[in-house]
C-alpha cells in the first residue's frame, strides 16, 4: 500500500496564529483527504481534494493538492482553542482507490492552541 | 449528527476473554464497512474490510482468527477480539460509506488487563 509522511508531528501555537502542515508520499495519489480527530473520537473529514493543483477552502481551513500528486498541505488561519486536536492526511490505500474505500493515514499532527 | 455509531464506547476485559464491538450505520445501508485500529499517539491502521453477505478481507499482518468480523446485516458489523491480550489494548474505529463519503464511528477503547 501507499505510505504517507506527515509533518510536523506536533505544533504549539498561540490563539490567532496561522498553522500549516503537510503530507508527502513517494507514490502518486489521486485523492487527498484531511481529517481532524478530537480526543476519544473518530476522525471527521475536513477537506477532500480530487484534482492535482486543486485549492479548496472550508471556513478558516485551506488545503491544496500538489501538482506532482505526491503532496498536500493544510492551512488553518486565525487559530482558535477549539482547533486543538490531531490532524491527519489520508488517501486511498491502493493506487486507483477511492476516498470512500480503504484508506491509509499519515502519522498525524498534534495541534495545541494556547489562549 | 452522527451517522455511524459504535458500542460499547469503552470496555475493559481480562486477558484470555473475548470481547465484541458493534458498528452500526444509522439510517443508511452499508454493504461495506471498515475496521481500523489506533494505538496511543499513533495513526489509524486499516485492519479489515467487512462485507455484508461474504467473508471479511484482512490486511496483511492482521490475524483473521483473532479478529473475527461478522457483517450480520446492512447496518451492522461486529468485530470480536478473541482471547484478548494486553497488547490488543487499543482504540478500534469503524467506518461506513454513504453517498461516496466515508464516515467514521466514535471509536471503542479496549483495555485488556
XYZ file of C-alpha atoms in Angstrom:
228
model
C 0.000 0.000 0.000
C 0.898 3.640 -0.326
C 2.619 5.443 2.564
C 2.058 8.999 3.757
C 4.605 11.119 5.636
C 3.081 13.939 7.618
C 4.825 16.842 9.314
C 5.235 18.375 11.732
C 4.432 15.797 14.389
C 3.199 18.453 16.774
C 2.677 22.185 16.951
C 2.188 24.554 19.857
C 0.785 27.910 18.815
C -0.912 30.957 20.242
C -4.538 31.665 19.540
C -4.859 33.784 16.421
C -1.785 32.383 14.693
C -1.876 30.609 11.357
C -0.886 26.953 11.065
C 0.455 24.927 8.188
C 1.024 21.188 7.967
C 1.855 18.967 5.053
C 1.833 15.449 3.808
C 4.090 13.803 1.244
C 4.298 10.454 -0.438
C 6.714 8.638 -2.707
C 3.703 7.439 -4.694
C 1.130 9.347 -6.666
C -2.269 9.827 -5.029
C -5.447 10.602 -6.921
C -7.223 11.769 -3.792
C -6.057 13.608 -0.692
C -8.167 13.828 2.431
C -7.689 15.854 5.589
C -9.309 14.725 8.835
C -9.459 16.084 12.370
C -9.691 13.798 15.375
C -10.727 15.056 18.788
C -9.566 13.085 21.849
C -11.504 9.843 22.230
C -13.422 10.335 18.998
C -13.279 9.096 15.436
C -11.836 11.290 12.682
C -14.057 13.798 10.908
C -13.480 14.814 7.302
C -12.402 18.438 6.864
C -11.497 18.703 3.195
C -11.314 16.311 0.253
C -9.153 17.003 -2.796
C -9.574 15.178 -6.074
C -7.566 17.074 -8.676
C -3.891 17.983 -8.944
C -3.404 21.677 -8.208
C -6.818 21.959 -6.575
C -7.085 24.505 -3.771
C -10.112 24.123 -1.544
C -11.300 26.066 1.473
C -13.636 25.192 4.299
C -14.048 28.210 6.542
C -10.645 29.013 8.037
C -9.163 25.852 6.549
C -7.479 25.693 3.169
C -5.938 22.632 1.570
C -4.124 22.074 -1.691
C -3.488 19.016 -3.815
C 0.093 19.265 -5.047
C 0.810 19.461 -8.745
C 3.053 16.397 -8.583
C 0.198 14.493 -6.876
C 2.679 13.429 -4.241
C 1.948 16.066 -1.639
C -0.734 18.135 0.006
C -0.858 20.821 2.644
C -3.446 22.072 5.095
C -3.512 25.619 6.427
C -5.563 26.863 9.342
C -5.869 30.615 9.648
C -6.520 32.605 12.809
C -6.471 29.575 15.066
C -8.882 29.279 17.976
C -8.824 26.983 21.026
C -11.314 24.538 19.502
C -8.842 23.824 16.693
C -6.983 21.650 19.196
C -6.802 18.037 18.089
C -4.954 15.678 15.802
C -4.983 16.362 12.078
C -4.461 13.510 9.672
C -3.914 13.401 5.967
C -5.220 10.301 4.250
C -5.591 8.782 0.842
C -6.638 5.564 -0.859
C -4.531 2.668 0.320
C -4.079 1.454 -3.242
C -3.421 3.375 -6.432
C -6.730 3.928 -8.145
C -8.685 3.599 -4.924
C -11.383 5.986 -3.808
C -11.965 8.295 -0.870
C -14.735 6.008 0.310
C -12.679 2.817 0.145
C -9.694 1.559 2.063
C -7.616 4.450 3.396
C -4.061 4.938 4.577
C -3.359 7.699 7.078
C -0.395 9.924 7.797
C 1.155 9.906 11.259
C -0.869 12.904 12.350
C -0.073 16.420 13.548
C -0.996 17.170 17.146
C -2.109 20.786 17.389
C -2.171 22.656 20.684
C -3.535 26.188 20.782
C -2.752 28.384 23.769
C -5.413 31.006 24.546
C -25.472 14.324 13.559
C -23.575 11.051 13.862
C -24.150 8.629 11.017
C -22.093 5.754 12.404
C -22.298 4.507 15.982
C -20.184 2.067 17.942
C -20.958 0.086 21.058
C -19.560 -0.028 23.609
C -17.608 3.217 23.728
C -15.159 1.612 26.107
C -14.635 -1.854 27.534
C -12.270 -3.482 29.975
C -11.765 -7.209 29.800
C -9.493 -9.780 31.342
C -6.707 -11.413 29.393
C -7.908 -14.557 27.645
C -11.517 -13.493 27.282
C -13.288 -12.355 24.123
C -14.983 -9.034 23.521
C -17.390 -7.954 20.813
C -17.579 -4.454 19.364
C -20.539 -3.316 17.275
C -20.559 -0.822 14.429
C -23.888 0.458 13.130
C -24.757 2.694 10.233
C -27.626 4.947 11.227
C -30.433 5.467 8.708
C -28.493 4.096 5.783
C -27.378 0.752 4.490
C -23.699 -0.042 4.222
C -22.658 -3.090 2.258
C -19.062 -2.359 3.188
C -17.625 -1.218 6.473
C -14.028 -0.872 7.528
C -12.287 -1.571 10.826
C -9.269 0.442 11.925
C -7.044 0.227 14.981
C -5.271 3.140 16.601
C -2.620 2.778 19.290
C -1.997 5.746 21.589
C -0.458 8.709 19.792
C -0.330 6.777 16.556
C -2.155 6.795 13.289
C -5.152 4.758 12.212
C -4.252 1.452 10.631
C -6.719 -0.431 8.489
C -7.368 -3.907 9.843
C -10.050 -5.344 7.619
C -12.908 -4.742 5.235
C -16.276 -6.039 6.369
C -18.535 -7.161 3.525
C -22.221 -7.820 4.018
C -23.051 -11.348 2.946
C -19.480 -12.502 2.474
C -16.265 -13.025 4.354
C -14.239 -10.138 5.601
C -10.921 -9.369 3.943
C -7.988 -8.699 6.215
C -4.939 -6.528 5.731
C -1.530 -8.109 5.807
C -0.397 -8.932 9.315
C -3.875 -8.977 10.860
C -4.858 -12.372 12.264
C -8.281 -13.283 10.969
C -8.795 -15.949 13.614
C -8.126 -13.447 16.358
C -10.207 -10.585 14.993
C -13.479 -12.123 13.885
C -15.668 -9.896 11.745
C -19.325 -10.551 11.017
C -21.359 -8.255 8.797
C -24.715 -9.528 10.017
C -26.931 -7.030 8.235
C -26.729 -3.982 6.010
C -26.468 -1.765 9.073
C -24.361 -3.820 11.470
C -20.815 -5.129 11.523
C -19.230 -6.691 14.582
C -15.594 -7.157 15.497
C -14.820 -9.826 18.077
C -11.392 -9.824 19.642
C -10.849 -13.400 20.719
C -8.541 -14.492 23.522
C -7.605 -10.891 24.146
C -4.159 -9.997 25.439
C -2.864 -6.720 26.849
C -1.184 -5.926 23.526
C -4.659 -5.871 21.940
C -5.492 -2.832 24.054
C -6.213 -0.105 21.548
C -8.801 2.253 20.091
C -10.902 0.440 17.492
C -12.703 2.599 14.948
C -15.118 1.538 12.235
C -16.278 3.422 9.182
C -19.047 3.141 6.620
C -19.676 4.824 3.309
C -22.736 6.898 2.458
C -23.066 8.802 -0.804
C -19.395 8.294 -1.638
C -18.200 9.734 1.654
C -16.674 7.684 4.399
C -17.934 8.317 7.915
C -16.102 7.143 10.973
C -17.630 5.917 14.184
C -16.704 7.425 17.550
C -14.412 4.519 18.386
C -14.249 1.876 21.108
C -11.493 1.968 23.699
C -10.465 -1.597 24.603
C -8.328 -2.218 27.643
C -7.178 -5.758 28.370
C -5.947 -6.365 31.896
